[in-house]
Every structure is written in structure tokens, then in C-alpha cells.
Coordinates of C-alpha atoms in Angstrom, one line a residue:
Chain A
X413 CA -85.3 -230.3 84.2
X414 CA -86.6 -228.4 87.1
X415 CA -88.8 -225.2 86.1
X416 CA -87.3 -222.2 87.3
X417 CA -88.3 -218.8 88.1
X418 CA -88.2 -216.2 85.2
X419 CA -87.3 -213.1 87.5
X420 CA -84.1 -215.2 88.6
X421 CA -81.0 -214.3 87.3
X422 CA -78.9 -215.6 84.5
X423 CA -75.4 -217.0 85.4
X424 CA -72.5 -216.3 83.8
X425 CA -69.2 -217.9 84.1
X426 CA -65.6 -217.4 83.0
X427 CA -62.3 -218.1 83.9
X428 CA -61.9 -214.5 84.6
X429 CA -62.3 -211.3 83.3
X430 CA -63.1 -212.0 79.4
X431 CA -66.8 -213.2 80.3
X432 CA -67.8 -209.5 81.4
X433 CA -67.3 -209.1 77.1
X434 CA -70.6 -211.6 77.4
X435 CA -72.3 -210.0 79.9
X436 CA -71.8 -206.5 78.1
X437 CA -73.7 -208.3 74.8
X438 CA -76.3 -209.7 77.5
X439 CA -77.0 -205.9 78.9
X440 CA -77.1 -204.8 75.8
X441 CA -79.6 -207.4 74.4
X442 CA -81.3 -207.7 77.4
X443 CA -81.6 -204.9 79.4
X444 CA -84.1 -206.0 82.1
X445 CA -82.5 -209.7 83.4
X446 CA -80.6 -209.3 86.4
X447 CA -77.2 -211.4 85.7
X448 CA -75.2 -213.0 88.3
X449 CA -71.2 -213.4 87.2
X450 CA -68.4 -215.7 88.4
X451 CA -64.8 -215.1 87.3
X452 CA -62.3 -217.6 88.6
X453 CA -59.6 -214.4 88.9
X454 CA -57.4 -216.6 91.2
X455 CA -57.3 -219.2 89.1
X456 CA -56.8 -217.5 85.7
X457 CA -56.0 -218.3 83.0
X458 CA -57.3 -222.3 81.9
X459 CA -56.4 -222.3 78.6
X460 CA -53.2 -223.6 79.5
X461 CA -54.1 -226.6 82.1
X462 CA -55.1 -230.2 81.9
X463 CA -58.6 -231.2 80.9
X464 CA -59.2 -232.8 84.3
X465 CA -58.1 -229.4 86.0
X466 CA -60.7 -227.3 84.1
X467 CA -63.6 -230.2 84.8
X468 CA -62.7 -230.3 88.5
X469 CA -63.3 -226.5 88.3
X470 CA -65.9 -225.9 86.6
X471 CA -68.0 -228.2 88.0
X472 CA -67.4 -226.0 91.6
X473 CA -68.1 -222.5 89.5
X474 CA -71.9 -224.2 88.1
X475 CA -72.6 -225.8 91.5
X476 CA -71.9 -222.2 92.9
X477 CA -74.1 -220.1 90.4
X478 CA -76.8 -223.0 90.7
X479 CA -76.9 -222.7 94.3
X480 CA -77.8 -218.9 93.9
X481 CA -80.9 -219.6 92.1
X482 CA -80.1 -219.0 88.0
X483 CA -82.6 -219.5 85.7
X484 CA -80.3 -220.7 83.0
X485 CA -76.1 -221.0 83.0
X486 CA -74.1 -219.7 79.8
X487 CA -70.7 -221.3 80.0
X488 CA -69.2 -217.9 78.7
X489 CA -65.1 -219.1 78.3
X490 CA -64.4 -220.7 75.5
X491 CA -61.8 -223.2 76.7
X492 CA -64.7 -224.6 79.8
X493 CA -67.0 -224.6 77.1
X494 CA -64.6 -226.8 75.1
X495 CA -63.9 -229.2 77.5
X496 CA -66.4 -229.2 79.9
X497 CA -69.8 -228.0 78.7
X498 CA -71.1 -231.5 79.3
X499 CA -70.1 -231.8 82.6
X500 CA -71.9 -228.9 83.4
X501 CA -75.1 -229.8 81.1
X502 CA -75.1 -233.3 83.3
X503 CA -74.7 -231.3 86.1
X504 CA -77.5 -228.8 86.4
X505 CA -81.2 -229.1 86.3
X506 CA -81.5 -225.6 84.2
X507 CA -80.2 -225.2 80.5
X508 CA -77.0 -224.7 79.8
X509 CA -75.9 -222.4 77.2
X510 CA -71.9 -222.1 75.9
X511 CA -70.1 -219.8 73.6
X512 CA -69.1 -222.6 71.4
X513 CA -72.3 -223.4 70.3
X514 CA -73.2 -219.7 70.2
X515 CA -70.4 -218.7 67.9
X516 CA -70.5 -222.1 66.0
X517 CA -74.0 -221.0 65.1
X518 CA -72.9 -217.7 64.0
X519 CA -70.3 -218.8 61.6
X520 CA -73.0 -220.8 59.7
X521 CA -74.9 -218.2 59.7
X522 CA -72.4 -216.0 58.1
X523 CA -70.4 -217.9 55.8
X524 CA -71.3 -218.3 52.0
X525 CA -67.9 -219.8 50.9
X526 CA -68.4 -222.5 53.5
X527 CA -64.4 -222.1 54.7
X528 CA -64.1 -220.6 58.4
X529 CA -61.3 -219.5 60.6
X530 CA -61.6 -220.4 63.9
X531 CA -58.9 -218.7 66.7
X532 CA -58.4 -219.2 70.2
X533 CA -56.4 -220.3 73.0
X534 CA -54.1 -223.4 72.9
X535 CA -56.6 -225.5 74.8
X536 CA -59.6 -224.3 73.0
X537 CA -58.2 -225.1 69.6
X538 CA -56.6 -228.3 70.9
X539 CA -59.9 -229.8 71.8
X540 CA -61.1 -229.3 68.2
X541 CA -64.6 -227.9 69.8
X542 CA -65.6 -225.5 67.1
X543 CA -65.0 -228.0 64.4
X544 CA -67.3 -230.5 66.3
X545 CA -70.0 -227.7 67.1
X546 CA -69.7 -226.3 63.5
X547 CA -70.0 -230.2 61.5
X548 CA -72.6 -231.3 63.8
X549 CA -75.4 -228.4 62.1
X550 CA -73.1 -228.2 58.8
X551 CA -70.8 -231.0 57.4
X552 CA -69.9 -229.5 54.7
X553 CA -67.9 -226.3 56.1
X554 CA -64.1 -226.7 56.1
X555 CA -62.6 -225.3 59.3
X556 CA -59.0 -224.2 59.8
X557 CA -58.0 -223.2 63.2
X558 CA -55.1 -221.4 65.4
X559 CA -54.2 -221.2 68.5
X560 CA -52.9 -217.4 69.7
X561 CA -51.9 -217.8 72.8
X562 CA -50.2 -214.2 73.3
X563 CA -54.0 -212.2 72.3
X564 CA -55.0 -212.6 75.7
X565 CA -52.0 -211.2 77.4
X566 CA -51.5 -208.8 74.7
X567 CA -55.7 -207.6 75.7
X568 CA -54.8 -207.7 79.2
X569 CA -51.9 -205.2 78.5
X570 CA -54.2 -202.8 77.0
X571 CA -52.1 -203.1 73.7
X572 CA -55.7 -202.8 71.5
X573 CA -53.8 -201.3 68.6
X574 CA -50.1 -201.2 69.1
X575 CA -47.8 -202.2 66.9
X576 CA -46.8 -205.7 68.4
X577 CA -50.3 -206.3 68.7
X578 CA -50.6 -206.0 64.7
X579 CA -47.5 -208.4 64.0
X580 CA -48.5 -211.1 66.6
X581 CA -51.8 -211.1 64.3
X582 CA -50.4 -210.9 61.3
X583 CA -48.2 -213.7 62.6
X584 CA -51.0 -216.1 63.7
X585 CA -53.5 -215.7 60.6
X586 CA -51.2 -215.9 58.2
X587 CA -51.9 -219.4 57.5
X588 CA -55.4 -219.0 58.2
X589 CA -55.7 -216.5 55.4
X590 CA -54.0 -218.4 53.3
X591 CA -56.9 -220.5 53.1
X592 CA -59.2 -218.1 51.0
X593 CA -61.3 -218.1 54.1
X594 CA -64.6 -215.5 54.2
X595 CA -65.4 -216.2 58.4
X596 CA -63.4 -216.1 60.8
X597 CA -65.0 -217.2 64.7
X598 CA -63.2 -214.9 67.2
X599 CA -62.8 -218.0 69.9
X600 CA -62.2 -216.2 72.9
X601 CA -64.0 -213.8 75.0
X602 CA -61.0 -211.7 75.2
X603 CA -61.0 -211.5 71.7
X604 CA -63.6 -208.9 70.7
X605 CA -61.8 -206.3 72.0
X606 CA -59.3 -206.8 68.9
X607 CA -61.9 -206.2 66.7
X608 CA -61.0 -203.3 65.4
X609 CA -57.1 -204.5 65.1
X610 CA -58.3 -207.7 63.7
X611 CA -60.2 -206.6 60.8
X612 CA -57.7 -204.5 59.1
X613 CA -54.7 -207.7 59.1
X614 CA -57.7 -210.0 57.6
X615 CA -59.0 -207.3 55.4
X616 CA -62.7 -206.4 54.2
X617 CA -63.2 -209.9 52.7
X618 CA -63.3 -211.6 55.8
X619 CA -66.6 -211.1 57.8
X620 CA -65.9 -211.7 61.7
X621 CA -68.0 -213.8 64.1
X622 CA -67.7 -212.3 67.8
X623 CA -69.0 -215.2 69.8
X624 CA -70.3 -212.7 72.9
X625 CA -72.9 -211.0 70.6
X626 CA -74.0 -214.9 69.2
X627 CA -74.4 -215.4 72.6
X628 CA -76.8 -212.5 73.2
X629 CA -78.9 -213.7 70.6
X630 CA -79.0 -217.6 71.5
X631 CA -80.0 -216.4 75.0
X632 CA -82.8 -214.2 74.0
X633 CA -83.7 -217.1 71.8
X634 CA -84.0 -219.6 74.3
X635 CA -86.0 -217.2 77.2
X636 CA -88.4 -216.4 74.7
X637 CA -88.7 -219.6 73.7
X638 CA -88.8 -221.1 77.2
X639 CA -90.9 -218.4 78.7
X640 CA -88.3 -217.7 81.1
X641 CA -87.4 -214.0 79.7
X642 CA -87.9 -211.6 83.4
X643 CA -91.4 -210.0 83.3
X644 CA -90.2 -206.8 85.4
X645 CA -89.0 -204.1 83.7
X646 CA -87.2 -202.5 86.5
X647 CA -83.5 -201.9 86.0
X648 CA -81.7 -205.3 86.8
X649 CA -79.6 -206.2 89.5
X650 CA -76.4 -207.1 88.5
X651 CA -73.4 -209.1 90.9
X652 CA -69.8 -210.2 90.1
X653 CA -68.3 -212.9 91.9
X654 CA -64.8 -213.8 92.0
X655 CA -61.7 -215.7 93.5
X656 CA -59.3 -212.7 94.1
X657 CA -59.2 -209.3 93.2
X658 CA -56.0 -208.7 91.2
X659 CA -53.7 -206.2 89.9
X660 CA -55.6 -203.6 87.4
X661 CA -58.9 -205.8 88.1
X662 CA -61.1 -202.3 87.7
X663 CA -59.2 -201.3 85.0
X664 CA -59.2 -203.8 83.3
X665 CA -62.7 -205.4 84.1
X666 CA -64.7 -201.8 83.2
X667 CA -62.8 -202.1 80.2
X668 CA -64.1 -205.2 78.9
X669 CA -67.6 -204.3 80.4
X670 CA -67.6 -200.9 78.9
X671 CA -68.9 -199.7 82.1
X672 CA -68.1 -199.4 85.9
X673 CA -68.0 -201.8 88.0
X674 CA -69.5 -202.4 91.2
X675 CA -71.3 -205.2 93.5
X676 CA -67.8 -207.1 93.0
X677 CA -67.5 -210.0 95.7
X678 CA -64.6 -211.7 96.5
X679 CA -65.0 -215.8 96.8
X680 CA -62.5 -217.5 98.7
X681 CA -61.6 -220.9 97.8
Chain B
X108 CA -33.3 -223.5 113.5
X109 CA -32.7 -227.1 113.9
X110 CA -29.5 -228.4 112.1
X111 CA -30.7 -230.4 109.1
X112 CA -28.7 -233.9 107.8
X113 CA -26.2 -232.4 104.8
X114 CA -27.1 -235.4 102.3
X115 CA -31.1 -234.1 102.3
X116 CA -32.2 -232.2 98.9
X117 CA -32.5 -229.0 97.9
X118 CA -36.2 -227.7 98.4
X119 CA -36.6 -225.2 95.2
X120 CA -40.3 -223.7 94.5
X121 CA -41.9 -221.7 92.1
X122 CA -45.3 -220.4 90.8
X123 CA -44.7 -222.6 87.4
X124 CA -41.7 -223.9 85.5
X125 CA -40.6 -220.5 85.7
X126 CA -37.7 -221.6 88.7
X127 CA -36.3 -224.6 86.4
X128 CA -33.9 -221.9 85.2
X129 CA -32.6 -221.3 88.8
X130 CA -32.4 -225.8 88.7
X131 CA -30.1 -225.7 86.1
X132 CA -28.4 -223.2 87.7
X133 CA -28.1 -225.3 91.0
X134 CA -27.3 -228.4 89.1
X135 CA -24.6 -226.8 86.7
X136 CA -22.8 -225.2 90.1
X137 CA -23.4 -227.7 92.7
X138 CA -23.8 -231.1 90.6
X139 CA -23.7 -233.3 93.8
X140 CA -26.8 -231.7 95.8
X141 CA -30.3 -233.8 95.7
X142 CA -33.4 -231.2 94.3
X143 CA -37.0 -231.6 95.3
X144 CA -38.7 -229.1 92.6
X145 CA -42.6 -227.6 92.9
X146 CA -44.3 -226.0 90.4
X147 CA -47.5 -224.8 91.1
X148 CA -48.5 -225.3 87.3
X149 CA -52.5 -225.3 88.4
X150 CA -52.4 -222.2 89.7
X151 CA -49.4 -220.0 87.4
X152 CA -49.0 -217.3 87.2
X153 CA -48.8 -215.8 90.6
X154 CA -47.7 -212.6 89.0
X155 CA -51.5 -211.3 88.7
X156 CA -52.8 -212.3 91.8
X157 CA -52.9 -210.6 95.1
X158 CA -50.6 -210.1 97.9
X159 CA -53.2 -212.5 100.3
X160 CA -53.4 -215.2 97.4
X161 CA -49.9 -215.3 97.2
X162 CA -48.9 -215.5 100.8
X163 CA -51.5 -218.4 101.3
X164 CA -50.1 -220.4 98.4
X165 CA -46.5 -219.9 99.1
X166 CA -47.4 -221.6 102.6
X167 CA -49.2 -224.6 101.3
X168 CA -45.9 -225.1 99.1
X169 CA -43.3 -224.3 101.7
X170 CA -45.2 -226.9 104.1
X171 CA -45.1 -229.5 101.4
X172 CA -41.6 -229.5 100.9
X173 CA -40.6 -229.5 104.4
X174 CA -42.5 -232.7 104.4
X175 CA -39.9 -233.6 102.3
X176 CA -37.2 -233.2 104.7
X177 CA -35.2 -230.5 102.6
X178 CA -32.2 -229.4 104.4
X179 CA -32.6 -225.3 102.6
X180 CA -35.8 -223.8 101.2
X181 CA -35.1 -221.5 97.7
X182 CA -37.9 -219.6 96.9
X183 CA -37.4 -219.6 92.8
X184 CA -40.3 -217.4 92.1
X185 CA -39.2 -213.3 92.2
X186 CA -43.2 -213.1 92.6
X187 CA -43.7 -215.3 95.9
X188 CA -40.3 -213.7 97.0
X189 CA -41.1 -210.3 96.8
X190 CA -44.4 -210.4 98.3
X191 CA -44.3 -213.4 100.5
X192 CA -40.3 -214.1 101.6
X193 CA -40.8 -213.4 104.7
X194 CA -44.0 -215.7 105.4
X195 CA -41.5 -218.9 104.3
X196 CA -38.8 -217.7 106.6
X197 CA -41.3 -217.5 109.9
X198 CA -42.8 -220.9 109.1
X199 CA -39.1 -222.7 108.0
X200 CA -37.1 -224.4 110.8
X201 CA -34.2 -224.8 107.6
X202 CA -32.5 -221.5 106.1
X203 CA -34.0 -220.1 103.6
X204 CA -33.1 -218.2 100.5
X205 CA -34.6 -216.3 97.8
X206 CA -33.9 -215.2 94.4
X207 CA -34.8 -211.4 95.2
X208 CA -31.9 -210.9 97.3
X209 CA -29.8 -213.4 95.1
X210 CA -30.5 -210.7 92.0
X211 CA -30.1 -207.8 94.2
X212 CA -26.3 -209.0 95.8
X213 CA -25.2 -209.4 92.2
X214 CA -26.5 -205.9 91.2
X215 CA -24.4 -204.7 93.4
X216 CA -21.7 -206.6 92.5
X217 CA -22.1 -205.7 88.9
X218 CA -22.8 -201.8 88.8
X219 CA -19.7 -199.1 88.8
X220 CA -22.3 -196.2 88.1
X221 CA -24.6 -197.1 90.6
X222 CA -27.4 -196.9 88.2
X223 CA -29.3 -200.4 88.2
X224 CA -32.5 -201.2 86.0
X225 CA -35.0 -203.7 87.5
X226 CA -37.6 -205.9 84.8
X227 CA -40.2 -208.4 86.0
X228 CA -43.6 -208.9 86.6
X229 CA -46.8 -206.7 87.8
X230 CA -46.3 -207.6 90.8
X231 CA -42.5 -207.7 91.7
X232 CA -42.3 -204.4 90.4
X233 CA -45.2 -203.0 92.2
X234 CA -43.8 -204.5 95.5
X235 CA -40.8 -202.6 95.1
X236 CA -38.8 -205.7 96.6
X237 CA -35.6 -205.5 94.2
X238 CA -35.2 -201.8 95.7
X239 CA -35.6 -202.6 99.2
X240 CA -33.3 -205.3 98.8
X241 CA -30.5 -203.5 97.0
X242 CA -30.7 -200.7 99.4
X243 CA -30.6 -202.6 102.9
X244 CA -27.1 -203.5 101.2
X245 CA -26.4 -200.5 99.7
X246 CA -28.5 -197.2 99.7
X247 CA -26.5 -195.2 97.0
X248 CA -27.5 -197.3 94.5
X249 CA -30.4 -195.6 92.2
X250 CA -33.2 -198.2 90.8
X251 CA -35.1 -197.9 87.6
X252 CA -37.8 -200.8 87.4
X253 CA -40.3 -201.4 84.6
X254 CA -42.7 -204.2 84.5
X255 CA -43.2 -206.3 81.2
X256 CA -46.0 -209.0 81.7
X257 CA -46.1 -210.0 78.3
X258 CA -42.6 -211.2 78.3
X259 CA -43.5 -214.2 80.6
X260 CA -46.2 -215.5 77.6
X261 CA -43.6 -214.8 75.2
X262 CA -41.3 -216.8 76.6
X263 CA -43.8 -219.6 76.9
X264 CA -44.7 -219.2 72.9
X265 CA -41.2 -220.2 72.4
X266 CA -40.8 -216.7 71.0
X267 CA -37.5 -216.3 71.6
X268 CA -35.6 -214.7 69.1
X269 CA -38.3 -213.3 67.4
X270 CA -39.2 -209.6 66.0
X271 CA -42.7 -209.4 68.4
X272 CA -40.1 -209.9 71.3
X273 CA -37.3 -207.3 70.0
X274 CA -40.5 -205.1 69.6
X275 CA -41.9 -205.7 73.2
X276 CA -38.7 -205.7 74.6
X277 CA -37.8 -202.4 72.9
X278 CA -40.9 -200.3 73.9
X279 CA -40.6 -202.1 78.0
X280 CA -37.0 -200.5 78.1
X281 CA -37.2 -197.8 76.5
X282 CA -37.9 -195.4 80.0
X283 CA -35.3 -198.1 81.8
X284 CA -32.1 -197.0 79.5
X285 CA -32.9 -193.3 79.2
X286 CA -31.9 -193.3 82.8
X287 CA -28.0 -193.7 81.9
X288 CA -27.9 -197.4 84.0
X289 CA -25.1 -200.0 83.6
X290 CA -26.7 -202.5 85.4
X291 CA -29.9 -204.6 84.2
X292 CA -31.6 -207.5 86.8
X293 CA -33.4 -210.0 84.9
X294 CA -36.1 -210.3 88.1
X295 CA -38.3 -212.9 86.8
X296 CA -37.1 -216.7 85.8
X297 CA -38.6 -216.6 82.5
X298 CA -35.9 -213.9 81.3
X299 CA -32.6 -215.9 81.3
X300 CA -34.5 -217.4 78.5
X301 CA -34.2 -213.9 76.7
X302 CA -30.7 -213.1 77.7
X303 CA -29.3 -212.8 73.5
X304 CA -31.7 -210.8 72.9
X305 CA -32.3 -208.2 75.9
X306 CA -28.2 -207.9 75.7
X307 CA -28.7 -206.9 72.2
X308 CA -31.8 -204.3 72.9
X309 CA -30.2 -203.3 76.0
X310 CA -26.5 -202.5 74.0
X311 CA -22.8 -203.5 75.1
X312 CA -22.3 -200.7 77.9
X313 CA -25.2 -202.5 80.0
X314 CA -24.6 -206.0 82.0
X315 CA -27.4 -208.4 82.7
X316 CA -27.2 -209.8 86.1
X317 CA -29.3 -213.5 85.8
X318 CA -30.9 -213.6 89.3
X319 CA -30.5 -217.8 88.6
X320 CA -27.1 -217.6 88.5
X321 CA -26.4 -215.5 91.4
X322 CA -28.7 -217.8 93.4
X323 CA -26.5 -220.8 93.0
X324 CA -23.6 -218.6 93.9
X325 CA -25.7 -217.7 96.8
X326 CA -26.8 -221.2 97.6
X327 CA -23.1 -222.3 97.0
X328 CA -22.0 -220.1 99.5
X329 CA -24.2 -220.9 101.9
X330 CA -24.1 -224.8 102.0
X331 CA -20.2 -224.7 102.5
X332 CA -20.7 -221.7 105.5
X333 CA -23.2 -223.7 107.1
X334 CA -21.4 -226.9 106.2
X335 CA -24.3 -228.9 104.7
X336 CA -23.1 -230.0 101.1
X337 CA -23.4 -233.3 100.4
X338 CA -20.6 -235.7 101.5
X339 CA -21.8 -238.4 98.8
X340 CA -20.0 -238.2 95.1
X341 CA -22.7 -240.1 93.2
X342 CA -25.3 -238.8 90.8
X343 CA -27.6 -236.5 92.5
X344 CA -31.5 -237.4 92.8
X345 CA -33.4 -235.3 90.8
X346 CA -37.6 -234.9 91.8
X347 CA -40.2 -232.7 90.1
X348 CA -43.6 -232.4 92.2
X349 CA -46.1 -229.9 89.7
X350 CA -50.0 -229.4 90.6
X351 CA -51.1 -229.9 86.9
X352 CA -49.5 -231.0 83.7
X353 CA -50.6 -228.6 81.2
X354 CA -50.4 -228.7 77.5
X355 CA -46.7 -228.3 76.3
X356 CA -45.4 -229.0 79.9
X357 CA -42.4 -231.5 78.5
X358 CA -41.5 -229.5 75.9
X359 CA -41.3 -225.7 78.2
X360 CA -40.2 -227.5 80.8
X361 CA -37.0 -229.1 79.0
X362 CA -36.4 -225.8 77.5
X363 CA -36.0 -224.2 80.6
X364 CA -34.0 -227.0 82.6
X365 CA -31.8 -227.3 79.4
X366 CA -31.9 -231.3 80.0
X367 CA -34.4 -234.0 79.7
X368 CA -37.1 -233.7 82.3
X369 CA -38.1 -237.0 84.2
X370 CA -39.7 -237.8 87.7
X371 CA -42.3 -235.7 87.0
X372 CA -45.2 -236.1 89.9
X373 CA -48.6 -234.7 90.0
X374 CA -49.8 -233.3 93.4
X375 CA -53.9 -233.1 93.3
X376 CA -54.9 -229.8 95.6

């Protein structure tokens, strides 16, 4: 492991758009390091291809971000952090932070009844990644999981609180919440934009984990810890990277940064 | 043009599984004619993406079946259609044929008022490519459109007859059948999936017109003009070419094709 500079930026990567919900939580925490973002907007979404297609893929995204000089990668989509995290972690000679681990910590960390909900898409819950994240710091919590695969398109639509947002929820938890649950690990980066939707269908007894902010604290964690956290205190530089600018992108992206957007850069692969 | 041997296949293409639908189609109309299928399942949905992204797709799959040495291209996706019809039609030295103007010829076909509704993606709606087609034919004709992204993800949940859908489907047409039409095109290939329930949202005085359908009509029409069906009266040869086999490929794919789906090959891009 190589030492890098602490006034480089930190890397963030996604599939797309829901990875600006982790860089939001990362101004927020950390309002002085610069952060560079990729979003793989062309090839949106991966929750729905093979493991070997999201490997392949990642591994081009972390070779990009390492090439412009990170100080430290967070793998912020769930479903790359699933099934790739250790390719990236063998690949790159800075650390390597994902959302799973972040928002595995967090359910710990707030469950007393030791029974978690986990959600996410169908690859993310397929590759039982929480579950192996959650028993490998606490054996003893009992994990049941869904895949939702309409949330994100529903997020994407804008449909925060509309009514066939609500049943689709209702739909998907109800076997969740049938299991006198007390956490439930919002598993996707598109998810905490639901928030507000989703804790009215589970109700006030159900205490929700959004994996962006446990990412802002890990990270802050590990600079300090490392050293590495950026000793100016001038306002940061921040850059977006993607494959293709899409329909709505600006819409859409400002809404899940809750800010503008600008220094967007269009990657062709 | 060059004047292709009339036992080659059948090139169809799509951005997914999505043009299976307009497969079953040609196989139920024309059960003698060889298909070569391509879904570009690595890369769905196309719908999102931009016009340049598109157009330098539908090249790399247009190319690849040529390869092939089919004796007609069908461009199965109303996405690549809309926005990148033309592109195929420059590079093909076989005729080509796409499902736009398929749906649009059996608008007009179908509509006595004159008053036509258009659904389907972002990005065929935005491209305005079911008017422009409906009016080179016939400019009296006035066109409603409405896009619903989320039907395409509720389609591929299976969601087929259920009360999210009716919802979905309710609030997406609700501008469409103020507007007095008699004529509804189902502009995407997910939607022939949906046809029970859009006829009951949409009521008995509106007709669907199933852009599949009228593309084997089309392509029916076009082999015997051009005198290129197949002489031979044996069982046809069947080939599916996908760039990645996602999670739940077998089962959405059967769905949509209505049969058992075999000579699946993976094409790594």
C-alpha cells in the first residue's frame, strides 16, 4: 500500500446516478476534500447483469479514478460493492471503502433486537452481501432480505411519495415486517431518497439504516485515522465523470445531490 | 442493394429481450423463416441513454448480424428505431424494416376518428418518431403520446396483472384518453405483455394496435414482394446471440417468446 497524498481527492464510484446520494453525505461530513465521481450512465443499471459483467466493469471504473490520483476509493453502489469489492481491493494500492461494509456496520450499530431488514436490488440481495458483512462483526443477528427491483425506477421517476410508490413498498416489506424486525439497511444508493415514504409503510418501530450517511462516517473514520483527511481548508474541487449524459441527467442528478451540478465530463468508452 | 439468397435468416435486434415479442410474432406468422436474434442484455435499456450512444450501438449490432448473412434486418427496439433507423438503413446492403413504421401503418389502419395515442419510452416519445411516421403516411391524423418508463421494470417484475400496474397505467393515460382517441400504439416491446390490462384501463371504445404484430404483417408482406421467403418446408432454425445473461434471463425471456428458449449464445463486447 502506496502512501498517498492527503490533499488528493477521494473517488467515488457508481453505476450511475445514485452514488451522488454518497457524495451529498461526504459534502456534508466533509466539507473540505475535493471528491472525484464516476457514474457508469451508459451502462446503467448493474443490478440486473452477470457477476462477470459488473467485475469486467468495475475493474475499468477503479483503474480510471486510480489513475487520477485518489487518496482512497469508496465503492459507493451497492450491487459492485456486492460482487466486486475484492476485485477492486486486489486491484488498487489505496484503501478501498464500500457501502456494504458501511451500512453493515450501521445496522449493528443500531439494532437491539438483533433482527434486520436488509433491501436492495435483485443482484445485491442475490449475492447475500449484507448477510456476510453483517455475520462476519455479529453472528448472532438474524437477517431477512428483499429484493425491490421497481424502487429504483420508481426514484428515477420522481414518484417520492405517490401512491404507487406506497403500494410497491407496502408490497415488498410485507414479508420483511412480518418478521418483528427493529432495522431495516436501506441497500441501495437510490434508496434514501424514499426515506420519508419508507418510514411511514414500516412504522415508528423500525429504525432505518441509510448506507450513504454510514458511509460518511466510515470515511471520516478512516482519514483521521490514516492521516489522510485534506489539510486545506479552502472550498473543495469537486468533478463528475460519466459514460453518457442521458435523458433528465440534471434533473435528476441535482436531485439526488441536493445541489447543482456542474464540472460534469462525459467519458467515452 | 444486393439481392440476398431467400433461405438466409431473419436478422431481428433489440436493446434487451424486449424484441422476443416481435419473434413470436414472426415465428407464429411466418413459421418457415430462419431467425438470428440480438439482445444487447449488457447494455439494456437503451431507452435512457442518448441519441449518440444509441446510434453507435445500433451500428455495432447491425454489423454483427450482417456477418451473419441475414437476408432482412428488423430493428425490434421502438428506441433504436426512433432514434437511429436511419443509421441501419445507410450501413445495410439487405432491406430493412422497423417496428416504428410497423406500429404507425397499423394506426392508421385502425383509427376511424383520426385521434391516435402513442405510449413508450423516454426516448421514443421525446423523438417524436411515431408522429413523423404516421404523418409522412397520413397528415390528418392527430397524435397524443405519453411516456411511461416504469412500465418496462414492471413488466420485467412479472407484474402483470397486478394493482401497482393498473395504478401506473391509470395515472400514464390519464392525459392520453381525455383527448377523445380510438386508437392506442403499444410503442415499446415490453407492452404486448400488458395488453389485458391496458385494454381494460384504456375501455372498449379504444383499439390497441401491437407494433409486433403489425411488424410480421409488415415483414410478411415484404418477403413475398421481394420474393425472398424460404423455399424449404422444414423446421426453421432458431439462434439467440445476447451480450450478457443476466439474473432471470430464462425465465423473462420465455415469457416474452411464449416458448422454451434454447440456442442461447453469449457475445463478449
Amino acid at each position: 500500500m502506496m502512501n498517498p497524498n492527503s490533499s488528493n481527492p477521494i473517488g467515488v464510484f457508481d453505476s450511475g446516478v445514485g452514488g451522488l446520494t454518497v457524495v451529498r453525505a461526504l459534502m456534508e461530513r466533509l466539507p473540505f476534500e475535493n471528491i472525484v465521481y464516476f457514474g457508469d450512465t451508459a451502462r446503467v443499471p448493474y443490478g440486473v447483469k452477470s457477476v462477470e459483467t459488473i467485475a469486467h466493469y468495475t475493474t475499468q471504473i477503479a483503474e480510471f479514478l486510480l489513475a487520477k490520483e485518489v487518496k482512497l476509493l469508496v465503492v459507493a453502489c451497492n450491487t459492485m460493492a456486492a460482487v466486486a469489492s475484492q476485485v477492486v481491493k486486489d486491484l488498487s494500492p489505496v484503501p478501498v471503502l464500500d457501502v456494504i461494509d458501511a451500512g453493515a456496520l450501521g445496522a449493528i450499530a443500531t439494532t437491539a433486537k438483533k433482527q434486520v431488514g436488509v433491501i436492495g436490488t435483485p443482484t445485491t440481495i442475490n449475492s447475500n452481501a449484507y448477510a456476510r458483512a453483517i455475520h462476519q462483526y455479529e453472528p448472532e443477528v438474524r437477517i431477512f432480505s428483499q429484493a425491490c427491483p421497481l424502487l429504483v425506477p420508481l426514484v428515477e421517476e420522481g414518484w417520492l411519495d405517490h401512491p404507487v410508490t406506497r403500494l410497491t413498498a407496502q408490497e415488498y416489506l410485507k414479508p420483511v415486517l412480518a418478521q418483528d424486525i427493529d432495522t431495516l439497511v436501506l441497500g441501495c444508493t437510490h434508496y434514501p431518497l424514499l426515506k420519508p415514504l419508507l418510514q411511514d409503510v414500516v412504522g415508528p418501530g423500525v429504525r432505518l439504516v441509510d448506507s450513504a450517511e454510514a458511509m460518511a462516517e466510515e470515511t471520516a473514520a478512516l482519514l483521521t485515522e490514516m492521516n489522510l483527511s485534506n489539510p486545506q481548508r479552502t472550498a473543495p474541487h469537486y468533478d463528475f465523470f460519466v459514460t453518457d449524459v442521458p435523458l433528465r441527467f440534471q434533473t435528476i442528478g441535482e436531485r439526488f445531490l441536493g445541489r447543482t451540478l456542474s464540472n460534469v465530463h462525459v467519458v467515452k468508452w
